[in-house]
PDB file of C-alpha atoms in Angstrom:
ATOM      1  CA  ALA A   1      12.682  -5.459 -55.494  1.00  0.00           C
ATOM      2  CA  GLN A   2      13.143  -8.162 -52.718  1.00  0.00           C
ATOM      3  CA  THR A   3      10.633  -9.659 -50.388  1.00  0.00           C
ATOM      4  CA  VAL A   4      10.812 -12.223 -47.489  1.00  0.00           C
ATOM      5  CA  THR A   5       7.667 -13.689 -46.530  1.00  0.00           C
ATOM      6  CA  GLN A   6       7.423 -15.456 -42.881  1.00  0.00           C
ATOM      7  CA  SER A   7       3.802 -17.040 -42.739  1.00  0.00           C
ATOM      8  CA  GLN A   8       3.845 -18.572 -39.193  1.00  0.00           C
ATOM      9  CA  PRO A   9       3.806 -15.642 -36.590  1.00  0.00           C
ATOM     10  CA  GLU A  10       3.898 -17.956 -33.985  1.00  0.00           C
ATOM     11  CA  MET A  11       4.457 -21.749 -33.195  1.00  0.00           C
ATOM     12  CA  SER A  12       5.486 -23.746 -30.267  1.00  0.00           C
ATOM     13  CA  VAL A  13       7.333 -26.965 -29.651  1.00  0.00           C
ATOM     14  CA  GLN A  14       8.363 -29.196 -26.726  1.00  0.00           C
ATOM     15  CA  GLU A  15      11.668 -29.319 -25.190  1.00  0.00           C
ATOM     16  CA  ALA A  16      13.916 -31.992 -27.144  1.00  0.00           C
ATOM     17  CA  GLU A  17      11.719 -31.796 -30.238  1.00  0.00           C
ATOM     18  CA  THR A  18      12.353 -30.353 -33.509  1.00  0.00           C
ATOM     19  CA  VAL A  19      10.883 -27.635 -34.942  1.00  0.00           C
ATOM     20  CA  THR A  20      10.783 -26.246 -38.606  1.00  0.00           C
ATOM     21  CA  LEU A  21      10.255 -22.467 -39.217  1.00  0.00           C
ATOM     22  CA  SER A  22       9.251 -21.586 -42.695  1.00  0.00           C
ATOM     23  CA  CYS A  23      10.201 -18.812 -45.034  1.00  0.00           C
ATOM     24  CA  THR A  24       9.949 -17.705 -49.053  1.00  0.00           C
ATOM     25  CA  TYR A  25      11.467 -14.974 -50.842  1.00  0.00           C
ATOM     26  CA  ASP A  26      11.242 -13.216 -53.887  1.00  0.00           C
ATOM     27  CA  THR A  27      13.924 -11.873 -55.935  1.00  0.00           C
ATOM     28  CA  SER A  28      15.204 -12.001 -59.570  1.00  0.00           C
ATOM     29  CA  GLU A  29      18.764 -11.922 -58.477  1.00  0.00           C
ATOM     30  CA  SER A  30      21.052 -15.183 -58.846  1.00  0.00           C
ATOM     31  CA  ASN A  31      23.852 -14.367 -56.440  1.00  0.00           C
ATOM     32  CA  TYR A  32      22.847 -13.593 -53.006  1.00  0.00           C
ATOM     33  CA  TYR A  33      22.952 -14.730 -48.964  1.00  0.00           C
ATOM     34  CA  LEU A  34      19.794 -16.065 -47.163  1.00  0.00           C
ATOM     35  CA  PHE A  35      20.177 -16.023 -43.132  1.00  0.00           C
ATOM     36  CA  TRP A  36      18.112 -17.260 -40.050  1.00  0.00           C
ATOM     37  CA  TYR A  37      18.459 -14.290 -37.164  1.00  0.00           C
ATOM     38  CA  LYS A  38      17.527 -15.044 -33.812  1.00  0.00           C
ATOM     39  CA  GLN A  39      16.066 -12.235 -31.189  1.00  0.00           C
ATOM     40  CA  PRO A  40      15.576 -12.895 -27.991  1.00  0.00           C
ATOM     41  CA  PRO A  41      13.832 -10.398 -25.574  1.00  0.00           C
ATOM     42  CA  SER A  42      17.211  -8.613 -24.841  1.00  0.00           C
ATOM     43  CA  ARG A  43      16.697  -7.520 -28.645  1.00  0.00           C
ATOM     44  CA  GLN A  44      19.831  -8.163 -29.673  1.00  0.00           C
ATOM     45  CA  MET A  45      19.699  -9.783 -33.012  1.00  0.00           C
ATOM     46  CA  ILE A  46      21.837 -12.879 -33.354  1.00  0.00           C
ATOM     47  CA  LEU A  47      23.195 -14.885 -36.355  1.00  0.00           C
ATOM     48  CA  VAL A  48      22.217 -18.659 -36.394  1.00  0.00           C
ATOM     49  CA  ILE A  49      22.531 -19.665 -39.955  1.00  0.00           C
ATOM     50  CA  ARG A  50      23.891 -18.105 -43.473  1.00  0.00           C
ATOM     51  CA  GLN A  51      23.388 -19.992 -46.662  1.00  0.00           C
ATOM     52  CA  GLU A  52      25.130 -18.773 -50.032  1.00  0.00           C
ATOM     53  CA  ALA A  53      23.088 -19.176 -52.945  1.00  0.00           C
ATOM     54  CA  TYR A  54      25.255 -20.686 -55.124  1.00  0.00           C
ATOM     55  CA  LYS A  55      26.082 -23.455 -52.695  1.00  0.00           C
ATOM     56  CA  GLN A  56      23.704 -26.294 -53.348  1.00  0.00           C
ATOM     57  CA  GLN A  57      24.887 -27.709 -49.873  1.00  0.00           C
ATOM     58  CA  ASN A  58      22.449 -26.875 -46.979  1.00  0.00           C
ATOM     59  CA  ALA A  59      24.139 -25.200 -44.601  1.00  0.00           C
ATOM     60  CA  THR A  60      24.026 -26.621 -40.783  1.00  0.00           C
ATOM     61  CA  GLU A  61      25.488 -25.313 -37.181  1.00  0.00           C
ATOM     62  CA  ASN A  62      25.097 -27.929 -34.882  1.00  0.00           C
ATOM     63  CA  ARG A  63      21.351 -28.133 -33.863  1.00  0.00           C
ATOM     64  CA  PHE A  64      20.021 -25.604 -36.350  1.00  0.00           C
ATOM     65  CA  SER A  65      19.993 -26.864 -40.334  1.00  0.00           C
ATOM     66  CA  VAL A  66      18.348 -25.146 -43.181  1.00  0.00           C
ATOM     67  CA  ASN A  67      16.397 -26.526 -46.248  1.00  0.00           C
ATOM     68  CA  PHE A  68      17.287 -24.306 -49.346  1.00  0.00           C
ATOM     69  CA  GLN A  69      15.297 -24.808 -52.195  1.00  0.00           C
ATOM     70  CA  LYS A  70      16.524 -22.228 -54.743  1.00  0.00           C
ATOM     71  CA  ALA A  71      14.026 -22.807 -57.576  1.00  0.00           C
ATOM     72  CA  ALA A  72      11.415 -22.441 -55.043  1.00  0.00           C
ATOM     73  CA  LYS A  73      12.525 -19.593 -53.193  1.00  0.00           C
ATOM     74  CA  SER A  74      12.147 -21.562 -50.339  1.00  0.00           C
ATOM     75  CA  PHE A  75      14.509 -21.452 -46.941  1.00  0.00           C
ATOM     76  CA  SER A  76      13.080 -23.500 -43.953  1.00  0.00           C
ATOM     77  CA  LEU A  77      15.147 -23.726 -40.756  1.00  0.00           C
ATOM     78  CA  LYS A  78      15.085 -26.877 -38.842  1.00  0.00           C
ATOM     79  CA  ILE A  79      15.886 -26.897 -35.210  1.00  0.00           C
ATOM     80  CA  SER A  80      16.491 -30.233 -33.433  1.00  0.00           C
ATOM     81  CA  ASP A  81      16.545 -31.113 -29.991  1.00  0.00           C
ATOM     82  CA  SER A  82      14.923 -27.962 -28.997  1.00  0.00           C
ATOM     83  CA  GLN A  83      15.812 -26.507 -25.780  1.00  0.00           C
ATOM     84  CA  LEU A  84      14.692 -23.703 -23.721  1.00  0.00           C
ATOM     85  CA  GLY A  85      17.027 -21.235 -24.562  1.00  0.00           C
ATOM     86  CA  ASP A  86      15.846 -21.205 -28.179  1.00  0.00           C
ATOM     87  CA  THR A  87      12.853 -19.228 -27.383  1.00  0.00           C
ATOM     88  CA  ALA A  88      12.880 -15.968 -29.276  1.00  0.00           C
ATOM     89  CA  MET A  89      11.759 -14.438 -32.065  1.00  0.00           C
ATOM     90  CA  TYR A  90      13.029 -15.784 -35.716  1.00  0.00           C
ATOM     91  CA  PHE A  91      14.006 -13.765 -38.574  1.00  0.00           C
ATOM     92  CA  CYS A  92      14.931 -14.938 -42.250  1.00  0.00           C
ATOM     93  CA  ALA A  93      16.170 -12.387 -44.095  1.00  0.00           C
ATOM     94  CA  PHE A  94      18.236 -11.826 -47.643  1.00  0.00           C
ATOM     95  CA  SER A  95      20.994  -9.929 -48.759  1.00  0.00           C
ATOM     96  CA  MET A  96      22.389  -9.438 -52.116  1.00  0.00           C
ATOM     97  CA  ASN A  97      26.119 -10.868 -52.636  1.00  0.00           C
ATOM     98  CA  TYR A  98      28.385  -8.101 -53.830  1.00  0.00           C
ATOM     99  CA  GLY A  99      31.844 -10.149 -54.965  1.00  0.00           C
ATOM    100  CA  GLY A 100      31.503 -12.096 -51.551  1.00  0.00           C
ATOM    101  CA  SER A 101      30.450  -9.196 -49.362  1.00  0.00           C
ATOM    102  CA  GLN A 102      27.058  -8.721 -47.876  1.00  0.00           C
ATOM    103  CA  GLY A 103      24.605  -5.953 -48.812  1.00  0.00           C
ATOM    104  CA  ASN A 104      22.025  -4.283 -46.381  1.00  0.00           C
ATOM    105  CA  LEU A 105      19.568  -6.902 -44.772  1.00  0.00           C
ATOM    106  CA  ILE A 106      15.844  -7.313 -45.991  1.00  0.00           C
ATOM    107  CA  PHE A 107      14.050  -9.197 -43.264  1.00  0.00           C
ATOM    108  CA  GLY A 108      10.657 -11.200 -42.754  1.00  0.00           C
ATOM    109  CA  LYS A 109       8.014 -10.235 -40.209  1.00  0.00           C
ATOM    110  CA  GLY A 110       9.380 -12.754 -37.981  1.00  0.00           C
ATOM    111  CA  THR A 111       8.057 -16.266 -36.075  1.00  0.00           C
ATOM    112  CA  LYS A 112       7.794 -16.206 -32.364  1.00  0.00           C
ATOM    113  CA  LEU A 113       9.124 -19.763 -31.332  1.00  0.00           C
ATOM    114  CA  SER A 114       8.428 -20.927 -27.681  1.00  0.00           C
ATOM    115  CA  VAL A 115       9.503 -23.828 -26.590  1.00  0.00           C
ATOM    116  CA  LYS A 116       7.683 -25.370 -23.619  1.00  0.00           C
ATOM    117  CA  PRO A 117       9.066 -27.819 -20.885  1.00  0.00           C
TER     118      PRO A 117
ATOM    119  CA  GLY B   1      36.079  -8.148 -27.191  1.00  0.00           C
ATOM    120  CA  ALA B   2      33.343  -5.806 -26.813  1.00  0.00           C
ATOM    121  CA  GLY B   3      30.427  -6.200 -29.325  1.00  0.00           C
ATOM    122  CA  VAL B   4      28.568  -3.229 -30.655  1.00  0.00           C
ATOM    123  CA  SER B   5      27.165  -1.024 -28.432  1.00  0.00           C
ATOM    124  CA  GLN B   6      24.301   1.786 -28.487  1.00  0.00           C
ATOM    125  CA  THR B   7      23.371   4.576 -26.526  1.00  0.00           C
ATOM    126  CA  PRO B   8      20.773   5.521 -24.790  1.00  0.00           C
ATOM    127  CA  SER B   9      18.779   2.060 -24.441  1.00  0.00           C
ATOM    128  CA  ASN B  10      15.775   3.853 -24.020  1.00  0.00           C
ATOM    129  CA  LYS B  11      14.933   7.054 -25.206  1.00  0.00           C
ATOM    130  CA  VAL B  12      11.210   9.130 -24.524  1.00  0.00           C
ATOM    131  CA  THR B  13      10.608  12.357 -26.050  1.00  0.00           C
ATOM    132  CA  GLU B  14       8.136  14.919 -27.086  1.00  0.00           C
ATOM    133  CA  LYS B  15       6.403  15.139 -30.658  1.00  0.00           C
ATOM    134  CA  GLY B  16       8.554  17.734 -32.443  1.00  0.00           C
ATOM    135  CA  LYS B  17      11.676  17.242 -30.321  1.00  0.00           C
ATOM    136  CA  TYR B  18      15.193  16.456 -31.712  1.00  0.00           C
ATOM    137  CA  VAL B  19      16.753  13.067 -30.929  1.00  0.00           C
ATOM    138  CA  GLU B  20      20.260  11.718 -31.282  1.00  0.00           C
ATOM    139  CA  LEU B  21      20.869   8.193 -31.360  1.00  0.00           C
ATOM    140  CA  ARG B  22      24.695   6.511 -30.887  1.00  0.00           C
ATOM    141  CA  CYS B  23      26.337   3.494 -31.839  1.00  0.00           C
ATOM    142  CA  ASP B  24      29.432   2.047 -31.402  1.00  0.00           C
ATOM    143  CA  PRO B  25      30.730  -0.465 -33.831  1.00  0.00           C
ATOM    144  CA  ILE B  26      32.964  -3.294 -32.960  1.00  0.00           C
ATOM    145  CA  SER B  27      36.599  -1.838 -33.166  1.00  0.00           C
ATOM    146  CA  GLY B  28      38.118  -2.315 -36.790  1.00  0.00           C
ATOM    147  CA  HIS B  29      34.533  -2.896 -38.348  1.00  0.00           C
ATOM    148  CA  THR B  30      34.709  -0.561 -41.703  1.00  0.00           C
ATOM    149  CA  ALA B  31      30.886  -1.122 -42.713  1.00  0.00           C
ATOM    150  CA  LEU B  32      28.013   0.360 -40.190  1.00  0.00           C
ATOM    151  CA  TYR B  33      24.196  -0.277 -40.718  1.00  0.00           C
ATOM    152  CA  TRP B  34      21.244   1.430 -38.939  1.00  0.00           C
ATOM    153  CA  TYR B  35      17.898  -0.386 -38.717  1.00  0.00           C
ATOM    154  CA  ARG B  36      14.332   0.693 -37.589  1.00  0.00           C
ATOM    155  CA  GLN B  37      12.225  -1.914 -36.180  1.00  0.00           C
ATOM    156  CA  SER B  38       8.635  -1.053 -35.710  1.00  0.00           C
ATOM    157  CA  LEU B  39       6.417  -3.370 -32.864  1.00  0.00           C
ATOM    158  CA  GLY B  40       5.824  -6.501 -34.433  1.00  0.00           C
ATOM    159  CA  GLN B  41       7.987  -6.061 -37.609  1.00  0.00           C
ATOM    160  CA  GLY B  42      11.119  -7.199 -38.639  1.00  0.00           C
ATOM    161  CA  PRO B  43      13.981  -4.550 -39.105  1.00  0.00           C
ATOM    162  CA  GLU B  44      13.930  -2.220 -41.987  1.00  0.00           C
ATOM    163  CA  PHE B  45      17.038  -0.905 -43.444  1.00  0.00           C
ATOM    164  CA  LEU B  46      17.939   2.803 -43.304  1.00  0.00           C
ATOM    165  CA  ILE B  47      21.517   3.559 -43.999  1.00  0.00           C
ATOM    166  CA  TYR B  48      25.013   2.016 -44.449  1.00  0.00           C
ATOM    167  CA  PHE B  49      28.216   3.599 -44.008  1.00  0.00           C
ATOM    168  CA  GLN B  50      31.156   2.050 -45.407  1.00  0.00           C
ATOM    169  CA  GLY B  51      34.057   4.081 -43.433  1.00  0.00           C
ATOM    170  CA  THR B  52      33.049   7.683 -43.089  1.00  0.00           C
ATOM    171  CA  GLY B  53      30.707   7.970 -45.974  1.00  0.00           C
ATOM    172  CA  ALA B  54      27.181   7.107 -46.433  1.00  0.00           C
ATOM    173  CA  ALA B  55      27.672   4.361 -49.283  1.00  0.00           C
ATOM    174  CA  ASP B  56      23.597   4.055 -49.493  1.00  0.00           C
ATOM    175  CA  ASP B  57      20.795   5.724 -47.733  1.00  0.00           C
ATOM    176  CA  SER B  58      17.692   4.713 -49.497  1.00  0.00           C
ATOM    177  CA  GLY B  59      16.123   3.541 -46.551  1.00  0.00           C
ATOM    178  CA  LEU B  60      15.848   6.728 -44.638  1.00  0.00           C
ATOM    179  CA  PRO B  61      12.158   7.418 -44.849  1.00  0.00           C
ATOM    180  CA  ASN B  62      12.338  11.426 -45.462  1.00  0.00           C
ATOM    181  CA  ASP B  63      14.802  14.192 -44.772  1.00  0.00           C
ATOM    182  CA  ARG B  64      14.027  14.599 -40.935  1.00  0.00           C
ATOM    183  CA  PHE B  65      16.331  11.675 -40.418  1.00  0.00           C
ATOM    184  CA  PHE B  66      20.071  12.180 -41.018  1.00  0.00           C
ATOM    185  CA  ALA B  67      23.413   9.703 -40.117  1.00  0.00           C
ATOM    186  CA  VAL B  68      26.924  10.786 -39.363  1.00  0.00           C
ATOM    187  CA  ARG B  69      29.854   8.511 -39.149  1.00  0.00           C
ATOM    188  CA  PRO B  70      32.449  11.639 -39.208  1.00  0.00           C
ATOM    189  CA  GLU B  71      35.784   9.397 -38.230  1.00  0.00           C
ATOM    190  CA  GLY B  72      34.916   5.994 -39.668  1.00  0.00           C
ATOM    191  CA  SER B  73      33.604   4.525 -36.162  1.00  0.00           C
ATOM    192  CA  VAL B  74      31.179   5.727 -33.954  1.00  0.00           C
ATOM    193  CA  SER B  75      27.886   6.956 -35.789  1.00  0.00           C
ATOM    194  CA  THR B  76      25.010   9.253 -34.721  1.00  0.00           C
ATOM    195  CA  LEU B  77      21.487   8.705 -36.147  1.00  0.00           C
ATOM    196  CA  LYS B  78      19.670  12.335 -35.913  1.00  0.00           C
ATOM    197  CA  ILE B  79      15.675  12.566 -35.920  1.00  0.00           C
ATOM    198  CA  GLN B  80      14.571  16.076 -36.270  1.00  0.00           C
ATOM    199  CA  ARG B  81      10.756  17.266 -35.544  1.00  0.00           C
ATOM    200  CA  THR B  82      10.011  13.700 -34.133  1.00  0.00           C
ATOM    201  CA  GLU B  83       6.686  12.093 -34.672  1.00  0.00           C
ATOM    202  CA  ARG B  84       4.763   9.539 -33.058  1.00  0.00           C
ATOM    203  CA  GLY B  85       4.959   7.392 -36.298  1.00  0.00           C
ATOM    204  CA  ASP B  86       8.855   7.540 -35.372  1.00  0.00           C
ATOM    205  CA  SER B  87       8.204   5.709 -32.286  1.00  0.00           C
ATOM    206  CA  ALA B  88      10.363   2.388 -32.793  1.00  0.00           C
ATOM    207  CA  VAL B  89      13.478   0.384 -31.981  1.00  0.00           C
ATOM    208  CA  TYR B  90      16.628   1.487 -33.748  1.00  0.00           C
ATOM    209  CA  LEU B  91      18.868  -1.438 -34.445  1.00  0.00           C
ATOM    210  CA  CYS B  92      23.052  -0.671 -35.356  1.00  0.00           C
ATOM    211  CA  ALA B  93      25.170  -3.335 -36.887  1.00  0.00           C
ATOM    212  CA  SER B  94      28.894  -3.295 -37.637  1.00  0.00           C
ATOM    213  CA  SER B  95      30.710  -5.645 -39.905  1.00  0.00           C
ATOM    214  CA  SER B  96      34.231  -6.246 -41.864  1.00  0.00           C
ATOM    215  CA  PRO B  97      33.992  -6.837 -45.268  1.00  0.00           C
ATOM    216  CA  GLY B  98      35.342  -9.705 -47.028  1.00  0.00           C
ATOM    217  CA  ALA B  99      35.479  -9.295 -50.704  1.00  0.00           C
ATOM    218  CA  GLY B 100      35.807 -12.679 -52.744  1.00  0.00           C
ATOM    219  CA  THR B 101      35.423 -15.003 -50.032  1.00  0.00           C
ATOM    220  CA  SER B 102      32.919 -17.612 -48.838  1.00  0.00           C
ATOM    221  CA  GLY B 103      34.106 -17.415 -45.445  1.00  0.00           C
ATOM    222  CA  GLY B 104      31.410 -15.548 -43.639  1.00  0.00           C
ATOM    223  CA  THR B 105      34.052 -12.625 -42.354  1.00  0.00           C
ATOM    224  CA  ASP B 106      31.569  -9.660 -42.980  1.00  0.00           C
ATOM    225  CA  THR B 107      28.625 -10.940 -40.918  1.00  0.00           C
ATOM    226  CA  GLN B 108      26.809  -7.897 -39.478  1.00  0.00           C
ATOM    227  CA  TYR B 109      26.876  -8.162 -35.855  1.00  0.00           C
ATOM    228  CA  PHE B 110      23.858  -6.184 -33.934  1.00  0.00           C
ATOM    229  CA  GLY B 111      23.640  -3.988 -30.886  1.00  0.00           C
ATOM    230  CA  PRO B 112      21.080  -4.119 -28.626  1.00  0.00           C
ATOM    231  CA  GLY B 113      19.327  -1.270 -29.869  1.00  0.00           C
ATOM    232  CA  THR B 114      17.586   1.921 -28.622  1.00  0.00           C
ATOM    233  CA  ARG B 115      13.895   2.005 -27.767  1.00  0.00           C
ATOM    234  CA  LEU B 116      12.688   5.570 -29.012  1.00  0.00           C
ATOM    235  CA  THR B 117       9.168   6.436 -27.659  1.00  0.00           C
ATOM    236  CA  VAL B 118       7.639   9.808 -29.202  1.00  0.00           C
ATOM    237  CA  LEU B 119       4.714  11.153 -26.994  1.00  0.00           C
TER     238      LEU B 119
END
């Protein structure tokens, strides 16, 4: 069975600074996806970034980038130039890759990020 | 276009009662997922539909939980004889699976959830 671990329950960062959220996972599979989702107080989960395990290049989306270390089973999220609107719960998630399609998501417990003015 | 919608937004019920939670996926999305998020936890998978059929119901905790998607669009999660431990936010997600591509077309889009409170 796959597991996802987020060891930082809470973090804070000053506006415009950079912050890194940690995530480790455990799987015996070689073909899978990893994700970071953001959940603001509105409860709606929003996809931040996605990484295919077969790709060595780290995914980036504007101010968001990941450090994917497949051998170490580590998948951290870096947020640059933090903005007040980045304040939210952040969840790391895993899913199997079935020929290019996702399976169900397995989530970590989340990290509560607060961006301070 | 419209996103995933879920009704009701909040539901308060008494222990032992029956509840139904509804999910309206994004139009044209054939895949639909239900997750349950307990306080302070990440969402946990319950059931996955591809079209009208439940392709994977391995996450349903027991036989009090049941879900249907009769016409391949709207889905209803049904909970019988509710217990206080069923209190959680129930999230629905939909996607349009794309086989054999890396274009990310099968991203799961989530609704705002239904907060269920069992007294």
